[in-house]
mmCIF file of C-alpha atoms in Angstrom:
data_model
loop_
_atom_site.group_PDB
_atom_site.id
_atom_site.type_symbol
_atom_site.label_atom_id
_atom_site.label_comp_id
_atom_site.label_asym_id
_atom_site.label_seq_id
_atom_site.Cartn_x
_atom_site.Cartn_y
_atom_site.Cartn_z
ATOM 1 C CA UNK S 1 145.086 94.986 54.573
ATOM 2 C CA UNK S 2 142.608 95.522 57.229
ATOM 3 C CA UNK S 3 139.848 93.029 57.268
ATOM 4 C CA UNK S 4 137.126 95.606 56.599
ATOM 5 C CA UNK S 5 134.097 95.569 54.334
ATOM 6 C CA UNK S 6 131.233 97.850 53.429
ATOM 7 C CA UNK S 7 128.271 97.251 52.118
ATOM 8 C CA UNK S 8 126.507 97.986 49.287
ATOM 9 C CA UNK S 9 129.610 99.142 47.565
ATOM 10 C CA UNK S 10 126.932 101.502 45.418
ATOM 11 C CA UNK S 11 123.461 102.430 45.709
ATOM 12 C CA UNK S 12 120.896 104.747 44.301
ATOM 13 C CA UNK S 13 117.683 105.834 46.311
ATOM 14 C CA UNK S 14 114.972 108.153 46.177
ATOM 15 C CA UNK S 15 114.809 111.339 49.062
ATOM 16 C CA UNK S 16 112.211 109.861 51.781
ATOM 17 C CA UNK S 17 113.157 106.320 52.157
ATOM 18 C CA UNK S 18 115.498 104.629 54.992
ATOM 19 C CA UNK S 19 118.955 103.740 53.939
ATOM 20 C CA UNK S 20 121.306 101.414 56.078
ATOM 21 C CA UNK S 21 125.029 101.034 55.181
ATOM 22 C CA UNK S 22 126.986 98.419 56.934
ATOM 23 C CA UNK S 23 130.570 98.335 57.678
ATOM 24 C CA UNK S 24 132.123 95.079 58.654
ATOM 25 C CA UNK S 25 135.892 94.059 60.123
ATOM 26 C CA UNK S 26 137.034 90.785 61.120
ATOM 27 C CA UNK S 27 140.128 92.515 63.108
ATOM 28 C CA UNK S 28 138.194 93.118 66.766
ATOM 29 C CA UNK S 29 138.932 96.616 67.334
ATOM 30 C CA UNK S 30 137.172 97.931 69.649
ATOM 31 C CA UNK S 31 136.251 101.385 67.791
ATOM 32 C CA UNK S 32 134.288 101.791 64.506
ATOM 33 C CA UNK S 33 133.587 105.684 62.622
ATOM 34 C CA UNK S 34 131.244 106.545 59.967
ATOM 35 C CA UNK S 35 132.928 109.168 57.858
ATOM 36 C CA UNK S 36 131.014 111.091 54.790
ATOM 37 C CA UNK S 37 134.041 112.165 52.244
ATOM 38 C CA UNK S 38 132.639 115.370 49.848
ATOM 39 C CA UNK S 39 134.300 117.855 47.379
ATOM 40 C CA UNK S 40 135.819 120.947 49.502
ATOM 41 C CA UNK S 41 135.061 119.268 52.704
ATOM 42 C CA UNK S 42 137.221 116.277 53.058
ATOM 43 C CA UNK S 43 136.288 113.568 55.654
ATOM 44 C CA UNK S 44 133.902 115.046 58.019
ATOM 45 C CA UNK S 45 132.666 112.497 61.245
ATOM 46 C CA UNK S 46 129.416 111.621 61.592
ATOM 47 C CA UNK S 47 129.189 108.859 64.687
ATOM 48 C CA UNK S 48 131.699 106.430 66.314
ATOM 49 C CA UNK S 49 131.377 103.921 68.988
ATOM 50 C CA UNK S 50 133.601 102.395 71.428
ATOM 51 C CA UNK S 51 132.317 99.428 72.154
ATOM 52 C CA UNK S 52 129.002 97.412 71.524
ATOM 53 C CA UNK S 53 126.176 99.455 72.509
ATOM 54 C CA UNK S 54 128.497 102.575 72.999
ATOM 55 C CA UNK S 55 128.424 105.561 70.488
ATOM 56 C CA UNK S 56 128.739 108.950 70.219
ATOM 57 C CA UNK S 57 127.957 112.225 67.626
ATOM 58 C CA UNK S 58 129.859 113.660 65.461
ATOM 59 C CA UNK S 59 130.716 116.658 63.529
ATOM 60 C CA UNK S 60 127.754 115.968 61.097
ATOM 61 C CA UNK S 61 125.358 113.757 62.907
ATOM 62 C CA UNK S 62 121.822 115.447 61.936
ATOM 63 C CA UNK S 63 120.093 113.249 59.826
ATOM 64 C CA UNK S 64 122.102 109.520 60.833
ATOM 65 C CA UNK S 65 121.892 107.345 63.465
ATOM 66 C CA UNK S 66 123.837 104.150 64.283
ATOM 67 C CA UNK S 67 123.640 100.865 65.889
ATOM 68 C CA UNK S 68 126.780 98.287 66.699
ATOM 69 C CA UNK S 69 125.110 95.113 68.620
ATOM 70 C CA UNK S 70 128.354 93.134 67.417
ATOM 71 C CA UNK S 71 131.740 93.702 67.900
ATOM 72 C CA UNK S 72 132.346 93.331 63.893
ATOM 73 C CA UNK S 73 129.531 95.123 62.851
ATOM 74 C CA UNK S 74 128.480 99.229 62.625
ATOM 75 C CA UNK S 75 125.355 100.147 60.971
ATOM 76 C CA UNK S 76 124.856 103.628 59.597
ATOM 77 C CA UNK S 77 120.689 104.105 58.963
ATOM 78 C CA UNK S 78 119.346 107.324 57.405
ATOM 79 C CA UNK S 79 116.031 107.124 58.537
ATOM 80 C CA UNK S 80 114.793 109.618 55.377
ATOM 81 C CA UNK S 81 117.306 110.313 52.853
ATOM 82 C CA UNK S 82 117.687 113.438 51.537
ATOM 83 C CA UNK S 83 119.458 114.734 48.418
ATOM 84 C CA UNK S 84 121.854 116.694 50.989
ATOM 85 C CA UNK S 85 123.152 113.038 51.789
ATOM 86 C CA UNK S 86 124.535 112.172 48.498
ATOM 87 C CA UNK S 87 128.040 110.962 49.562
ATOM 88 C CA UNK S 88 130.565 108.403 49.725
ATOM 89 C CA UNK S 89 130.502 107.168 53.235
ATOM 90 C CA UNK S 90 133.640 105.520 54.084
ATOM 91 C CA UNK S 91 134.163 103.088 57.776
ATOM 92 C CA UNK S 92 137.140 103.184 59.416
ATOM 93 C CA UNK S 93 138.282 101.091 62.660
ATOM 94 C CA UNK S 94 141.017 101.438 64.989
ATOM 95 C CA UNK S 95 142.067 100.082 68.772
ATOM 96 C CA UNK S 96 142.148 103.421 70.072
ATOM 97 C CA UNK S 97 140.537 106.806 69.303
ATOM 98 C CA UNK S 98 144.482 107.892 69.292
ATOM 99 C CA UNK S 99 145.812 105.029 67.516
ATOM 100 C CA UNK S 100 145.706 105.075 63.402
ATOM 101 C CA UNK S 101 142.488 104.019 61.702
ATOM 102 C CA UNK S 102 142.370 101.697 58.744
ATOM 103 C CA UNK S 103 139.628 102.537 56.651
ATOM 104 C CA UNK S 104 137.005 100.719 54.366
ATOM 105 C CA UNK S 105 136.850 100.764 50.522
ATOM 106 C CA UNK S 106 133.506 103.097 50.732
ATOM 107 C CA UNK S 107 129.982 103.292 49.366
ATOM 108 C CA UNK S 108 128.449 105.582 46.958
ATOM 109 C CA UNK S 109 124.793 106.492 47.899
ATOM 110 C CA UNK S 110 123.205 108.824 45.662
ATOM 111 C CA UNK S 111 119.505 110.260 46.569
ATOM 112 C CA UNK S 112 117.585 110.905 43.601
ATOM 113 C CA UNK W 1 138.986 123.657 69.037
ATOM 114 C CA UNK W 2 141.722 121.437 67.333
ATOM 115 C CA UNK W 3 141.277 121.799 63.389
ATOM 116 C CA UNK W 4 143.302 120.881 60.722
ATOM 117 C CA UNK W 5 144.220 123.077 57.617
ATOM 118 C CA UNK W 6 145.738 121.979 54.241
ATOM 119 C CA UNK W 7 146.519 125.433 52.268
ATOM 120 C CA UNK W 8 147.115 124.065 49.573
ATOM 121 C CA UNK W 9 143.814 122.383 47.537
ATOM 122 C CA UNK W 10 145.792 120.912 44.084
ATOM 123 C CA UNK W 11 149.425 120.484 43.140
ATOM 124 C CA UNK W 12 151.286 119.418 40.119
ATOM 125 C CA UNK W 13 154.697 118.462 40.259
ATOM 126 C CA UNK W 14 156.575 116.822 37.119
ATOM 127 C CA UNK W 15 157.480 113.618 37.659
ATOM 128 C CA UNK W 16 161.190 113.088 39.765
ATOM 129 C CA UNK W 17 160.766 116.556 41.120
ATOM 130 C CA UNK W 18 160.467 116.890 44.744
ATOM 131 C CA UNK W 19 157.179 117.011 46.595
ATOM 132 C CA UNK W 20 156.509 119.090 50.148
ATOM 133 C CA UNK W 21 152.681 119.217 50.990
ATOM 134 C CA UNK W 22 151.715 121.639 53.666
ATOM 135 C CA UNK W 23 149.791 121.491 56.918
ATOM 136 C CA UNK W 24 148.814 123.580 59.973
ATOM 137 C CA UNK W 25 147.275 122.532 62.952
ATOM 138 C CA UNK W 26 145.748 124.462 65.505
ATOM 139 C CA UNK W 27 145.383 122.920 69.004
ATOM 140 C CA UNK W 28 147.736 124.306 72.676
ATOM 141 C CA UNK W 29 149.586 121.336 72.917
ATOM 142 C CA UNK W 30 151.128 118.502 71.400
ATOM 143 C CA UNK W 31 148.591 116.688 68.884
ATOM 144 C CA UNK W 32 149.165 113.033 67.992
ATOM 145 C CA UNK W 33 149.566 113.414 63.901
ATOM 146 C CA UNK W 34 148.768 111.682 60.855
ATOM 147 C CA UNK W 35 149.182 111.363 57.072
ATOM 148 C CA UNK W 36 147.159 109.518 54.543
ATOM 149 C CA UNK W 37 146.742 109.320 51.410
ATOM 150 C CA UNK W 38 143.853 108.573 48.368
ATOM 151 C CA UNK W 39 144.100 106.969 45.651
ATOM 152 C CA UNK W 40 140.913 107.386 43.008
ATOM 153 C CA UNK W 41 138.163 105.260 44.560
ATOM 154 C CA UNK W 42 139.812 103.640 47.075
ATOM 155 C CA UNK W 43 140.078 104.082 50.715
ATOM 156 C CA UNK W 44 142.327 106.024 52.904
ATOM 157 C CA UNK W 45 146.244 104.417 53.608
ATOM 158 C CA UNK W 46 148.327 105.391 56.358
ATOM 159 C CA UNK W 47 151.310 107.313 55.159
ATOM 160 C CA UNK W 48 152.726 107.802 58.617
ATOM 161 C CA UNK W 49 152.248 109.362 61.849
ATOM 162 C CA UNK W 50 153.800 111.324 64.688
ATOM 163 C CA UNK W 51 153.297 111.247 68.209
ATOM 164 C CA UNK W 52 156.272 111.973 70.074
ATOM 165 C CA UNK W 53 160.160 111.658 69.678
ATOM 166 C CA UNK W 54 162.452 112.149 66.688
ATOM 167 C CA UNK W 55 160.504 115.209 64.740
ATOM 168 C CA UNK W 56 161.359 113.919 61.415
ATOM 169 C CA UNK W 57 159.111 110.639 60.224
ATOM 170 C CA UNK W 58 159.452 108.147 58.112
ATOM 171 C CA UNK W 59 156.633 106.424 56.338
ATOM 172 C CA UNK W 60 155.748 103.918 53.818
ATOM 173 C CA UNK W 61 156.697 104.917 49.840
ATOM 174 C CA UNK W 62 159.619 107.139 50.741
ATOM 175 C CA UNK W 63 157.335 109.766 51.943
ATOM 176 C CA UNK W 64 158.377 111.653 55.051
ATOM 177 C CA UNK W 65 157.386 114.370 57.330
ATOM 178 C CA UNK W 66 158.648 116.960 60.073
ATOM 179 C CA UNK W 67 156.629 118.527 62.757
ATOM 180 C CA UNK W 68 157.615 121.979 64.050
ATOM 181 C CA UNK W 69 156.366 123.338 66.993
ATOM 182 C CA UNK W 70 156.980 126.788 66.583
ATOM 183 C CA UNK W 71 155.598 126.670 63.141
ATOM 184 C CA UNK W 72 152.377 124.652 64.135
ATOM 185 C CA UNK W 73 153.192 122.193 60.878
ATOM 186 C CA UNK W 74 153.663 118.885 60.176
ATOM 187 C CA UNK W 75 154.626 119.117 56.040
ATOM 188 C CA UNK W 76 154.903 115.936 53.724
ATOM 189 C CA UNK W 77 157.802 115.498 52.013
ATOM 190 C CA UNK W 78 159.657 113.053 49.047
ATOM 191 C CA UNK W 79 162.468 113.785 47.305
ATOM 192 C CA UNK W 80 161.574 112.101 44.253
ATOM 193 C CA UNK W 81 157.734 111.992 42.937
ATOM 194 C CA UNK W 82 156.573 108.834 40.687
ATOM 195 C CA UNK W 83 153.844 108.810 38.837
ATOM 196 C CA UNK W 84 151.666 106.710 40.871
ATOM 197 C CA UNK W 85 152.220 109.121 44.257
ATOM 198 C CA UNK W 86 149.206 110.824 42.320
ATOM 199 C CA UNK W 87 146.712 110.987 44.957
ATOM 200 C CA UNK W 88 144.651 113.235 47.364
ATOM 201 C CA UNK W 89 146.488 113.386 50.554
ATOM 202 C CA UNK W 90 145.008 113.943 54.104
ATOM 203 C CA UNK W 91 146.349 115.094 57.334
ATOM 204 C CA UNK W 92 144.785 114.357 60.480
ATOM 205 C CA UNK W 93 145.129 114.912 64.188
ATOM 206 C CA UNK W 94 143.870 114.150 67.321
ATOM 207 C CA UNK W 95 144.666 114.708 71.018
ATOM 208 C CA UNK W 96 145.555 112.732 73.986
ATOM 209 C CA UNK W 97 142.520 111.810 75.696
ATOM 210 C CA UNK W 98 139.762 110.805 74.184
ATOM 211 C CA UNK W 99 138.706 112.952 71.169
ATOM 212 C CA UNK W 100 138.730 111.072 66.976
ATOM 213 C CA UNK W 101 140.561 112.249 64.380
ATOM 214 C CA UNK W 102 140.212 115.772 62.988
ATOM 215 C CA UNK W 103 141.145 115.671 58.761
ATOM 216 C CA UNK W 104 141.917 118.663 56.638
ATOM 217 C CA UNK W 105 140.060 118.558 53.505
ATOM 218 C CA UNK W 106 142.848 117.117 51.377
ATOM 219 C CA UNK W 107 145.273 118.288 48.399
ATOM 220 C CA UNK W 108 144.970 116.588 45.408
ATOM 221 C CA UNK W 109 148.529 115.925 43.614
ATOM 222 C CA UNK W 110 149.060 115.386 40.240
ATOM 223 C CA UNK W 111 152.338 114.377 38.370
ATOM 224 C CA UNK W 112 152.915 114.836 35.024
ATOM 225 C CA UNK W 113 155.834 113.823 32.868
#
């Protein structure tokens, strides 16, 4: 299995205060995705980067932002949850935007 | 645009019966495509992918899958479904170049005995 971790695995918050997920690998590929996974909708993208420093939008991006100063690390930060971001945000990595992507186990945020 | 689309939201097949899960993608040229699969609370697993070559895939737990041009598809297939092939299943695509993956939103396959 991919070397990749998420954390917190779980976590409940209430609408208004700043969330940050992390996603970790230990594989050094060079790109990292933040997915959100709900009923009817599937996997829908909300940011990726391609290298440190280097990210980009999208399909759902209102709402996130994201930070990779590290290789092995991608930070997803909701500056002010909302109950609209009750999810299970899942991390995925891969060499290449066309190459497959190995994915993370998740984490469950609920905003109360 | 290039999307993805999985007719088909939940499927039950009886256990040992065969298994074909659709998909359609809609993009001018050749798209690079994937399969993965679910499992309750876990992440996603590569079944297998396509991106040029032999039209008929193989991939990891006897799944396979064919891509047809002319029909815009690239269906799952197994002969023989177990039990444990109970999943959500995904297909994805992307194009040369630099765009990420584009996912369907998923049929959910049970198996009963």
């Amino acid at each position: 299995d991919a070397g990749i971790t998420q954390s917190p695995r779980h976590k409940v918050t209430e609408t208004g205060t700043p969330v940050t997920l992390r996603c970790h690998q230990t594989e050094n590929h060079r790109y990292m995705y933040w997915y959100r996974q709900d009923p009817g909708h599937g996997l829908r993208l909300i940011h990726y980067s391609y290298g440190v420093k280097d990210t980009d939008k999208g399909e759902v991006s209102d709402g996130y932002s994201v930070s990779r100063s590290k290789t092995e690390d991608f930070l997803l930060t909701l500056e002010s949850a909302t109950s609209s971001q009750t999810s299970v945000y899942f991390c995925a990595i891969s060499e290449g935007l066309t190459y497959e992507q190995y994915f993370g186990p998740g984490t469950r945020l609920t905003v109360t | 645009a290039q999307s993805v689309t999985q007719p088909d939201i939940h499927i039950t097949v009886s256990e040992g019966a065969s298994l074909e899960l659709r998909c359609n993608y809609s993009y001018g040229a050749t798209p690079y495509l994937f399969w993965y699969v679910q499992s309750p609370g876990q992440g996603l697993q590569l079944l297998l992918k396509y991106f040029s070559g032999d039209t008929l895939v193989q991939g990891i737990k006897g799944f396979e899958a064919e891509f047809k041009r002319s029909q815009f598809s690239f269906n799952l297939r197994k002969p023989s479904v177990h039990w444990s092939d109970a999943a959500e299943y995904f297909c994805a695509l992307t194009r040369s170049g630099n765009t990420p993956l584009v996912f369907g939103k998923g049929t959910r396959l049970s198996v009963i005995a």
